[in-house]
Coordinates of C-alpha atoms in Angstrom, one line a residue:
X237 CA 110.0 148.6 34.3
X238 CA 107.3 145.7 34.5
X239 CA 107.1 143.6 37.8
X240 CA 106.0 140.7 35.9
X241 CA 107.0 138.3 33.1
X242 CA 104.3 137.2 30.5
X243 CA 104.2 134.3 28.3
X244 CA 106.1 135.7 25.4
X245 CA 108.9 136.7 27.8
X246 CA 109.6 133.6 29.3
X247 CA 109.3 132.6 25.4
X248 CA 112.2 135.0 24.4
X249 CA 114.5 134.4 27.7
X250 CA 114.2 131.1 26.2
X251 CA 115.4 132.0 22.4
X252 CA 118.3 134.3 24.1
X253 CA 120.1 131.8 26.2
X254 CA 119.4 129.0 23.7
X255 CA 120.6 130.6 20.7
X256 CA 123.9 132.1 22.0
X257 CA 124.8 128.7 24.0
X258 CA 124.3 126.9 20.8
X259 CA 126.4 129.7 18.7
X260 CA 128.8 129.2 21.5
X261 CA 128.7 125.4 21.7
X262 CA 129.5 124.9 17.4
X263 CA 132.2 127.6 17.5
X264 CA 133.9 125.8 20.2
X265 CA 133.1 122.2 19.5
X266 CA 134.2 122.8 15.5
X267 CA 137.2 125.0 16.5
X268 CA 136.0 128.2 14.9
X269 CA 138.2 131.3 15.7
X270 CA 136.7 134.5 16.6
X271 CA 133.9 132.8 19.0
X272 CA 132.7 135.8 20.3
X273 CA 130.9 136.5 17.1
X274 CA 128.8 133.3 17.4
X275 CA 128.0 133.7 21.0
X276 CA 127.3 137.7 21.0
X277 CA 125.2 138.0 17.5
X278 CA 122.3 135.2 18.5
X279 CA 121.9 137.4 21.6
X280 CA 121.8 140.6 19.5
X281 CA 119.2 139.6 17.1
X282 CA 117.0 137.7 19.8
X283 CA 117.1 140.0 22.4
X284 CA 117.3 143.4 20.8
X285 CA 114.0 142.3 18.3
X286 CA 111.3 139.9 19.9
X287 CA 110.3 138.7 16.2
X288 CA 112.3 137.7 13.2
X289 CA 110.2 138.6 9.8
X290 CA 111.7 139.2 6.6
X291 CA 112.9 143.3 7.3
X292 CA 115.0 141.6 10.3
X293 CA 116.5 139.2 8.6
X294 CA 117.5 141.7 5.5
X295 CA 119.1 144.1 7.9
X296 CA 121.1 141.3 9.4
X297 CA 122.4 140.1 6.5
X298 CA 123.2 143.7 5.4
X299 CA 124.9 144.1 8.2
X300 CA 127.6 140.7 7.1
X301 CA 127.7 142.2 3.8
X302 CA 127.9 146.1 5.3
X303 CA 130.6 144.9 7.9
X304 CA 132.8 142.9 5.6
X305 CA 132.9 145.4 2.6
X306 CA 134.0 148.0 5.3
X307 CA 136.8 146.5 6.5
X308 CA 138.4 145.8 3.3
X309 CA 138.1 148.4 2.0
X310 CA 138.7 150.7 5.6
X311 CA 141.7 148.5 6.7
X312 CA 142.5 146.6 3.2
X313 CA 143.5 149.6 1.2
X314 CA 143.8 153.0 3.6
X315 CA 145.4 150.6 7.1
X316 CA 148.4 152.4 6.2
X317 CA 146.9 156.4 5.7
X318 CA 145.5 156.9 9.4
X319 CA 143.6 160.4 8.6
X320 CA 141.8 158.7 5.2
X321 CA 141.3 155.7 7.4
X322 CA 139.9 157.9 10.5
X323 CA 138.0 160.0 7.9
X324 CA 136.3 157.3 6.3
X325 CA 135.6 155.3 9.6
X326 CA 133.8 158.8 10.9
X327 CA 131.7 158.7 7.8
X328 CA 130.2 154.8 8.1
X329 CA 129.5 155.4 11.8
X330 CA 127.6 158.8 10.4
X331 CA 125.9 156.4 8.0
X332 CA 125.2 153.8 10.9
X333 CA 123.8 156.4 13.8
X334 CA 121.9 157.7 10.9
X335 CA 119.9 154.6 10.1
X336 CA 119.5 154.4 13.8
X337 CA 118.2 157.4 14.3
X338 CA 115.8 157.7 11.9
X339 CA 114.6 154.0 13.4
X340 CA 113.7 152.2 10.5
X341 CA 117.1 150.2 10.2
X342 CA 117.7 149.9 13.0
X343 CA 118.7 146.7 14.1
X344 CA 120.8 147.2 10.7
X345 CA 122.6 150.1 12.2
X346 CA 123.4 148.3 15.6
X347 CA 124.5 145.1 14.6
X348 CA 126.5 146.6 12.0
X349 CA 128.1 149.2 14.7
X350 CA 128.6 146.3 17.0
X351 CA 130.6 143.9 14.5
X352 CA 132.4 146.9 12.1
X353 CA 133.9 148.1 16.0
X354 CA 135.2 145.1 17.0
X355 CA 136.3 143.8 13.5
X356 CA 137.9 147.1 12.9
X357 CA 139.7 147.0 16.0
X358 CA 140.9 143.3 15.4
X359 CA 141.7 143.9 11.7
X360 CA 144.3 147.0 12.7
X361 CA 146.7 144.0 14.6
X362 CA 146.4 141.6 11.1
X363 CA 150.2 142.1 11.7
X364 CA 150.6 140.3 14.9
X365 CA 148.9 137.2 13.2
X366 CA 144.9 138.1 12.7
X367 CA 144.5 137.2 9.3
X368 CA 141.6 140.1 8.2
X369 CA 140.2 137.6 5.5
X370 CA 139.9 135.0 8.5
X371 CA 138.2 137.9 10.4
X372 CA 135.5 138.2 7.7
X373 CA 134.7 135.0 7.1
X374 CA 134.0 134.1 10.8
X375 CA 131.9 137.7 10.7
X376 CA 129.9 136.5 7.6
X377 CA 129.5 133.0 9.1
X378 CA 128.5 133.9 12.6
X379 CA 125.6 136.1 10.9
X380 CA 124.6 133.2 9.0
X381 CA 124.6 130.8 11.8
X382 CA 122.5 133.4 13.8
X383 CA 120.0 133.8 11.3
X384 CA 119.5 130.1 11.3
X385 CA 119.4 129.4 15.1
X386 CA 117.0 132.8 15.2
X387 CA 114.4 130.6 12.7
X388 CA 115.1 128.0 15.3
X389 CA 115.0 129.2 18.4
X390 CA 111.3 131.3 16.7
X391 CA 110.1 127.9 15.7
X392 CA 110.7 126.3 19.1
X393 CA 110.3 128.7 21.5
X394 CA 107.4 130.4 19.6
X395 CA 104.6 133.8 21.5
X396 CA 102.0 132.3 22.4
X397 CA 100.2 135.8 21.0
X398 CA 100.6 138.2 18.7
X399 CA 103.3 141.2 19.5
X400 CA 101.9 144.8 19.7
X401 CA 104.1 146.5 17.0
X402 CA 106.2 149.7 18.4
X403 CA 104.8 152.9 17.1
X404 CA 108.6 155.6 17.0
X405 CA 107.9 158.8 17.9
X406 CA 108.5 161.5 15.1
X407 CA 111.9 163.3 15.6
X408 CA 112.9 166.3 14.1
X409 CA 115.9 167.2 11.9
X410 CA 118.0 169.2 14.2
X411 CA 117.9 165.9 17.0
X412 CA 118.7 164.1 14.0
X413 CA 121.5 166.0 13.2
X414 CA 122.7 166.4 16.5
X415 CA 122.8 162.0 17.1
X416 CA 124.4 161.5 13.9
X417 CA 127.6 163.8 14.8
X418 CA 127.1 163.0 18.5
X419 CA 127.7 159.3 18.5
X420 CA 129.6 159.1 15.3
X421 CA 132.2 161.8 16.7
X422 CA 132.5 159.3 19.9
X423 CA 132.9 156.0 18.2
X424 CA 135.6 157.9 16.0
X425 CA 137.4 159.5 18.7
X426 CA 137.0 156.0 21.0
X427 CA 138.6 154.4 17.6
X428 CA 141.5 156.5 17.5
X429 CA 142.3 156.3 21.0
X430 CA 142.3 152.3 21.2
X431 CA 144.7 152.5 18.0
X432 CA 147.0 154.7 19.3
X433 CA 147.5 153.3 22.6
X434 CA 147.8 149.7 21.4
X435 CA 145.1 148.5 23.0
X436 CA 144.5 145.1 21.6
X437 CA 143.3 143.4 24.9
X438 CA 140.7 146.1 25.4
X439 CA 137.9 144.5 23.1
X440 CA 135.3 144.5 25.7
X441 CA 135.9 148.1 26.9
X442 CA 135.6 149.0 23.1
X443 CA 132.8 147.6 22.3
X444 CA 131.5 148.9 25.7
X445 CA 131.8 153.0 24.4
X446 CA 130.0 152.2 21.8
X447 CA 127.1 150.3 22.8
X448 CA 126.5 153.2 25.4
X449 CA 126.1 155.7 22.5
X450 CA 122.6 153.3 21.6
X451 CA 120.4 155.8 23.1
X452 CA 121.5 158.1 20.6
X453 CA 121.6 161.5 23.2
X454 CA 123.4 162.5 26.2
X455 CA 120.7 161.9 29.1
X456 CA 119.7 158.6 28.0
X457 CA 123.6 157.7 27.5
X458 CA 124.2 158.8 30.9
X459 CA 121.9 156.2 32.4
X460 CA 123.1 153.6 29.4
X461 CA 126.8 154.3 31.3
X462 CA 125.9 153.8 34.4
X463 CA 124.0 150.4 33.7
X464 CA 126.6 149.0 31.8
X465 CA 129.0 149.5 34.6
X466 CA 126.7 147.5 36.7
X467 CA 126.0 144.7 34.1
X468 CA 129.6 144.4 33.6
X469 CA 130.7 144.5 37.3
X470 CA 127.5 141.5 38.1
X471 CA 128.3 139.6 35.0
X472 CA 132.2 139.4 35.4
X473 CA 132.1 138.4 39.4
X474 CA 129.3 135.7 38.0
X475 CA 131.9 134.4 35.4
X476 CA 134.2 134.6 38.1
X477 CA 132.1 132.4 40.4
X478 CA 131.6 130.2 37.6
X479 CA 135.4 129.6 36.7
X480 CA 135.6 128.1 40.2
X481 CA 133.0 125.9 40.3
X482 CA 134.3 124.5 37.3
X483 CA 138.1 124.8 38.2
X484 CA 140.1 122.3 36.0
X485 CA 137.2 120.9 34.1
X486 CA 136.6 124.4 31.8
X487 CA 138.3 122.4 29.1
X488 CA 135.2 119.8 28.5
X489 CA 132.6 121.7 27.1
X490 CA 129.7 120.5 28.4
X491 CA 130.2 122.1 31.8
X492 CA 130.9 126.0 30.4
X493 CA 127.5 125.3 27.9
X494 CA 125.5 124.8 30.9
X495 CA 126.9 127.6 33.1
X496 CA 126.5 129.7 30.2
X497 CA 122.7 128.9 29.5
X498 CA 122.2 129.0 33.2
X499 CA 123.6 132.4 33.5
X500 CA 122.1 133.7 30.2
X501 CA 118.8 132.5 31.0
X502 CA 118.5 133.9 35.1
X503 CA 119.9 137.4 33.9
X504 CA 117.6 137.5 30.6
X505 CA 114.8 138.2 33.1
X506 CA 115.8 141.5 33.9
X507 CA 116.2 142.2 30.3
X508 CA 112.5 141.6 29.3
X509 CA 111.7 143.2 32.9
X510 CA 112.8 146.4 31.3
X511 CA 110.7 145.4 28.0
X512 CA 113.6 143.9 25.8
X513 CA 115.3 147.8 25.8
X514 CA 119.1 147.6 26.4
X515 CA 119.9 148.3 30.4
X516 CA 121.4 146.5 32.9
X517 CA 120.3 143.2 32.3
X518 CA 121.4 143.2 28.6
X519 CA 124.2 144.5 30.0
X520 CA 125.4 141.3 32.3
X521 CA 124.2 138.9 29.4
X522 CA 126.6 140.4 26.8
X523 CA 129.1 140.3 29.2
X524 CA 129.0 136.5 29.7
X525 CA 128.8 136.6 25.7
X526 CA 132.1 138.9 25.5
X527 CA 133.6 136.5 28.1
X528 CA 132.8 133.0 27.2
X529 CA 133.0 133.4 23.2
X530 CA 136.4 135.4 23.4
X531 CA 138.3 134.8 26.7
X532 CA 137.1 130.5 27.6
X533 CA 140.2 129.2 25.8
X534 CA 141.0 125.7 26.2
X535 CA 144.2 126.4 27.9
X536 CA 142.7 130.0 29.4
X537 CA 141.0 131.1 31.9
X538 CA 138.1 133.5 32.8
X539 CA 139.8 135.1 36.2
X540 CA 142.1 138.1 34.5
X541 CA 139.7 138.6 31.2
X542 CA 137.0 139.2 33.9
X543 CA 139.0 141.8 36.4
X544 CA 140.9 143.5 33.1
X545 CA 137.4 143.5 31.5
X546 CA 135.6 145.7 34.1
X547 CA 138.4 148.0 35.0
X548 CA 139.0 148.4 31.1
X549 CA 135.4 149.2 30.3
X550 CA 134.6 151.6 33.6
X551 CA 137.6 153.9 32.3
X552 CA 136.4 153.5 28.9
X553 CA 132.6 154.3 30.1
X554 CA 133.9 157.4 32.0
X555 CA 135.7 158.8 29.4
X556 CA 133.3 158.0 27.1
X557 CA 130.6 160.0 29.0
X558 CA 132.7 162.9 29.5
X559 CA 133.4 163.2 25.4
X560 CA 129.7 162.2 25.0
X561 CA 128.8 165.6 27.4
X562 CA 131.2 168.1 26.3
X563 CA 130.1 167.4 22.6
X564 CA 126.2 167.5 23.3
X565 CA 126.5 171.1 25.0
X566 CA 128.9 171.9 22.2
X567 CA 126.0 171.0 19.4
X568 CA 123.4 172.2 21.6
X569 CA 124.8 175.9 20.7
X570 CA 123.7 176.1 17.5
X571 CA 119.9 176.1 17.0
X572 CA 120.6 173.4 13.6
X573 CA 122.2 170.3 15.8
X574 CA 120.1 171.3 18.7
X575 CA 118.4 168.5 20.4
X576 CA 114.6 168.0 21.2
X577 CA 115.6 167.2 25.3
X578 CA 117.9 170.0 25.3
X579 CA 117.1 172.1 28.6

């Protein structure tokens, strides 16, 4: 971790709380639903990347078009056939761990992870009045939206130097192997226990098990858990704090924009402290995302959504890990899924 912030950090704390303020300003102020995809994507694609060229911005929109074929076709024509459905979802998070793994998409990989989860878990309550078309269209628009406040917030807050490009280490086919089934067995098995339970107020914890399967193994997941558990526990008594400062006057949006860019901005620090890689810090900011885009209802609250959000998403964490263990020992056995940090 670095123990100071250079010019290009300050320059990207800048495009992150910017960006996801603004995404979460126009969803609000032109009554958009789903807001948590206009608040949580600008804060994806400016914090996970520190530039925006033209393979970023094809992966992103690959990602709209990725995401919303999915679901139709996932939830459109197999919603009723739960093993096709299961099996197919198993083999598009294969696909997606596999772009990430082999690094080159992957931004494509995670951003599509990120919004097929949550879209799939919304789409599977289309009967209790979530309209799956609606769902897709505020997925396609949100991506949109980001692209453009990403060229914005790039073109205002610009480096003031050049960034040194990131050089991947080489992997070899067995770790490959061994990520692809890890996480996609994980995200399938976190799927099917949020559908059979019922879970439809567990977004957040949802979303949680599978953005600690990023690190794509089980010793860097381990230490993914454990921050997100702290990023979700500092974010949520922050969004606490900030429901009562602003008590009754939640409703006018002016006051939750600049608590959110406040908050967004202080906690981005620790994000570029730990060179713009997912930890704690990215932790409390997505958490203010999940919160204010999906919970700051006009006639709603942030107190429950924040205490049901981090009880909801340490179980989830904890059983996550424990799934994420017993399945990385179990591939480790055979010398083809075997991983490179295998003991």
């Amino acid at each position: 971790m670095k123990t100071a912030l250079s010019a290009n950090d300050i320059k990207q704390m800048l495009r992150v709380a910017t960006g996801s303020t603004l995404g979460f300003a126009l969803s609000k102020l032109l009554d958009w639903p789903n807001g948590i995809f206009f608040t949580l994507y600008p804060m994806l694609i400016l914090g996970l990347v520190p530039v925006l060229n033209a393979h970023i911005v094809r992966q992103f929109a690959a990602s709209a078009a990725f995401c919303a074929i999915a679901v139709l076709v996932v939830q459109g024509l197999f919603g009723f056939h739960p093993a096709l459905m299961v099996m197919l979802t198993f083999t598009l998070f294969a696909f997606l761990f596999y772009q990430m793994s082999k690094g080159v998409n992957f931004l494509f990989g995670a951003i599509s992870l990120v919004g097929l989860s949550i879209q799939l878990h919304f789409a599977s309550y289309s009967t209790s009045g979530v309209s799956i078309y609606q769902l897709i269209f505020s997925n396609i628009l949100a991506s949109v939206v980001s692209l453009l406040l990403g060229y914005l917030m790039h073109w205002i807050f610009a480096d003031v130097e050049p960034r040194q490009s990131m050089v991947r280490p080489p992997k070899d086919s067995a770790s490959v192997r061994h990520e692809v089934l890890l996480c996609a067995s994980v995200s399938t098995l976190s799927f099917i226990v949020f559908q059979i339970f019922d879970l439809q107020d567990s977004l957040s914890a949802q979303a949680a098990s599978v953005l600690i399967l990023f690190p794509l193994c089980w010793k860097a997941a381990g230490m993914a858990g454990w921050q997100r558990i702290i990023g979700t526990l500092i974010g949520c008594n922050l969004a606490l704090m900030a429901q009562l400062i602003l008590l009754d006057y939640s409703h006018i949006l002016l006051f939750p924009v600049i608590v959110l860019w406040i908050l967004t901005f202080a906690f981005a620090r620790y994000h570029m402290l730990n060179n713009g890689i997912p930890g704690v810090g990215f932790g409390i900011i997505t958490t203010f995302g999940i919160l204010f885009g999906q919970s700051l209802l006009p006639n709603q609250d942030l107190v429950y959504s924040a205490l049901y959000r981090f009880s909801s998403v340490c179980i989830a964490i904890i059983v996550s890990l424990s799934a994420i263990y017993l399945i990385h020992y179990g591939l480790n056995y055979f010398t083809i899924t075997r991983h490179h940090t295998f003991d």
